[in-house]
Amino acid sequence: MPPASTFKVVTATAAIDTGAFSPESTVDGRNDVPISGVPLQNDENASYGQISLTQALAKSVNTVWAQVAERLGKPTMGRYMDRFGFNRKPQLDYPAGEMSASGEYAGPRLIAPTSPRVDVGRMGIGQDKLAVVPLQMAEVAAAVANHGRLMAPTSRGRSSTPKAAPSTRSRRACSRS
């Protein structure tokens, strides 16, 4: 299923972590900004004019984040998707056939974010051909809350008494914290 606006966190991380943008950077938040030659609408056709990335994330402004993704480009967006764990199956001890990788799809096939078939602007707002499993976006949120450290998910059985958290493998989803 498409992650929709929750994916804007990945785009925002890539924008700020690369230094291409700052939280105070302003971008045109008008409605109907052309993205890949096709006008893109904001929720309820709202038009914001120049708006900071901080405000654009709080208001979930589609046109801002689509433009940011276009300016960052497919290679950068793809690199940050990989860093957040997209384009591969989750690291869980489930049978391989019961898990799916999150990423851009052409039919049933996972395709690279750099593919000519990818509309990077719409991908940057969680649309296009982007499909994710809920665990993927939970991992993104956890990495942001954990100062950029992406933790390998773990699965534990039911228990009536709390247990100490198992040791986890981790890696950096972003370099700045």
C-alpha atoms as one frame of an Amber mdcrd trajectory, in Angstrom:
protein
   0.000   0.000   0.000   1.260   3.544  -0.652   2.731   5.233   2.419   1.302
   8.615   1.375   2.484  11.585   3.422   4.362   9.496   5.984   7.066   9.103
   3.312   7.704  12.866   3.416   9.841  12.153   6.502  12.261  10.195   4.289
  12.344  13.082   1.787  12.872  15.616   4.583  15.708  13.541   6.041  17.436
  13.328   2.656  16.986  17.078   2.088  18.437  18.153   5.426  21.014  15.392
   5.919  22.640  16.054   2.532  22.845  19.771   3.308  20.872  20.587   0.155
  18.201  22.215   2.341  17.819  23.387   5.913  14.659  23.338   8.020  14.362
  27.085   7.291  14.766  26.725   3.503  11.725  28.004   1.654  10.052  26.347
  -1.310   7.017  27.321  -3.391   3.947  25.758  -1.779   1.426  26.924  -4.384
  -1.222  24.472  -5.530  -0.906  22.963  -9.028   2.899  23.202  -9.260   3.980
  21.104 -12.282   5.790  17.930 -11.224   7.089  15.847 -14.142   5.009  18.116
 -16.357   1.724  17.366 -14.592   0.172  19.763 -12.041   0.196  18.404  -8.493
  -2.457  19.338  -5.963  -2.142  19.998  -2.269  -4.752  18.670   0.125  -7.995
  20.608  -0.340  -6.217  22.560  -3.140  -4.573  24.764  -0.498  -1.969  27.220
  -1.730   0.797  28.349   0.622   3.225  30.457  -1.397   6.800  30.428  -0.086
   6.913  28.171   2.962   9.738  26.768   5.103  10.434  23.044   5.115   9.482
  22.940   8.796   6.066  24.457   8.055   5.679  22.342   4.905   6.209  19.152
   6.900   3.788  20.261   9.617   1.153  21.109   6.974   2.085  18.144   4.725
   2.386  20.311   1.603   2.582  17.967  -1.397   3.978  20.500  -3.854   6.884
  21.419  -1.582   8.020  17.857  -0.935   7.608  16.832  -4.575   9.849  19.741
  -5.628  12.383  18.867  -2.932  12.501  15.249  -4.174  12.956  16.453  -7.764
  15.821  18.747  -6.743  17.496  15.977  -4.737  17.113  13.594  -7.671  16.580
   9.881  -7.985  20.094   8.792  -6.926  19.916  10.721  -3.631  16.352   9.641
  -2.904  17.317   6.048  -3.710  20.341   6.212  -1.409  18.204   7.446   1.510
  15.514   4.857   0.819  18.215   2.189   1.021  19.532   3.677   4.261  16.042
   3.466   5.761  15.700  -0.181   4.702  13.600   0.128   1.553  14.230  -2.139
  -1.462  14.825  -5.258   0.637  12.743  -7.522   2.818  12.623  -6.738   6.553
  15.222  -8.462   8.704  12.796 -10.673  10.578  12.773 -14.394  11.202   9.591
 -14.921   9.199   9.389 -17.209   6.169  10.684 -15.297   3.122   7.423 -15.828
   1.242   5.483 -13.993   3.948   7.437 -10.750   3.676   7.618  -8.077   1.015
  10.199  -5.412   0.330   9.026  -1.818   0.421   9.832   0.303  -2.611   8.799
   1.261  -6.137   6.950  -1.443  -8.056   6.187  -2.041 -11.720   3.440  -4.612
 -11.469   4.672  -7.340  -9.122   8.361  -6.443  -9.630  10.441  -4.189  -7.374
  12.244  -1.557  -9.471  15.104   0.776  -8.620  14.173   4.299  -7.494  16.484
   5.494 -10.284  14.397   3.755 -12.976  13.094   5.954 -15.826   9.613   4.701
 -14.854   9.812   6.455 -11.471   8.314   9.925 -10.994  10.690  11.062  -8.236
   8.486  14.022  -7.262   5.458  11.875  -6.622   7.596   9.168  -5.011   8.900
  11.879  -2.631   5.378  12.383  -1.283   4.634   8.669  -0.927   2.753   8.245
  -4.194   3.830   7.077  -7.687   4.412   3.314  -7.648   5.587   3.248  -4.038
   4.293   0.381  -1.913   5.352  -0.264   1.663   4.575  -2.625   4.477   3.515
  -0.910   7.729   6.649  -2.160   9.504   8.762  -0.114   7.063   7.225   3.202
   8.082   7.413   2.194  11.748  11.160   1.678  11.209  11.433   5.148   9.620
   9.657   6.759  12.585  11.799   4.807  15.053  15.012   5.869  13.273  14.005
   9.527  13.474  13.140   9.155  17.160  16.444   7.342  17.724  18.593  10.178
  16.302  19.025   8.549  12.913  19.876   5.058  14.107  17.911   2.397  12.216
  17.370  -0.622  14.423  16.789  -4.144  13.117  13.235  -5.131  14.097  12.724
  -8.023  16.448   9.784 -10.304  16.993   8.920 -11.555  20.452   6.217 -13.933
  21.540   3.492 -12.948  23.953   4.508 -12.608  27.536   2.694 -11.566  30.661
   5.908 -10.311  32.239   8.156  -7.751  30.613  11.545  -9.000  29.474  14.710
  -7.082  28.847  14.916  -5.954  25.254  17.167  -8.201  23.211  20.342  -6.724
  21.839  19.712  -5.230  18.421  21.788  -4.523  15.383  21.675  -0.966  14.202
  23.006   1.294  11.463  22.710   4.950  10.578  19.777   6.061   8.401  21.136
   9.615   8.389  24.462  11.107   9.350  23.279  14.197  11.189  21.419  13.965
  14.484
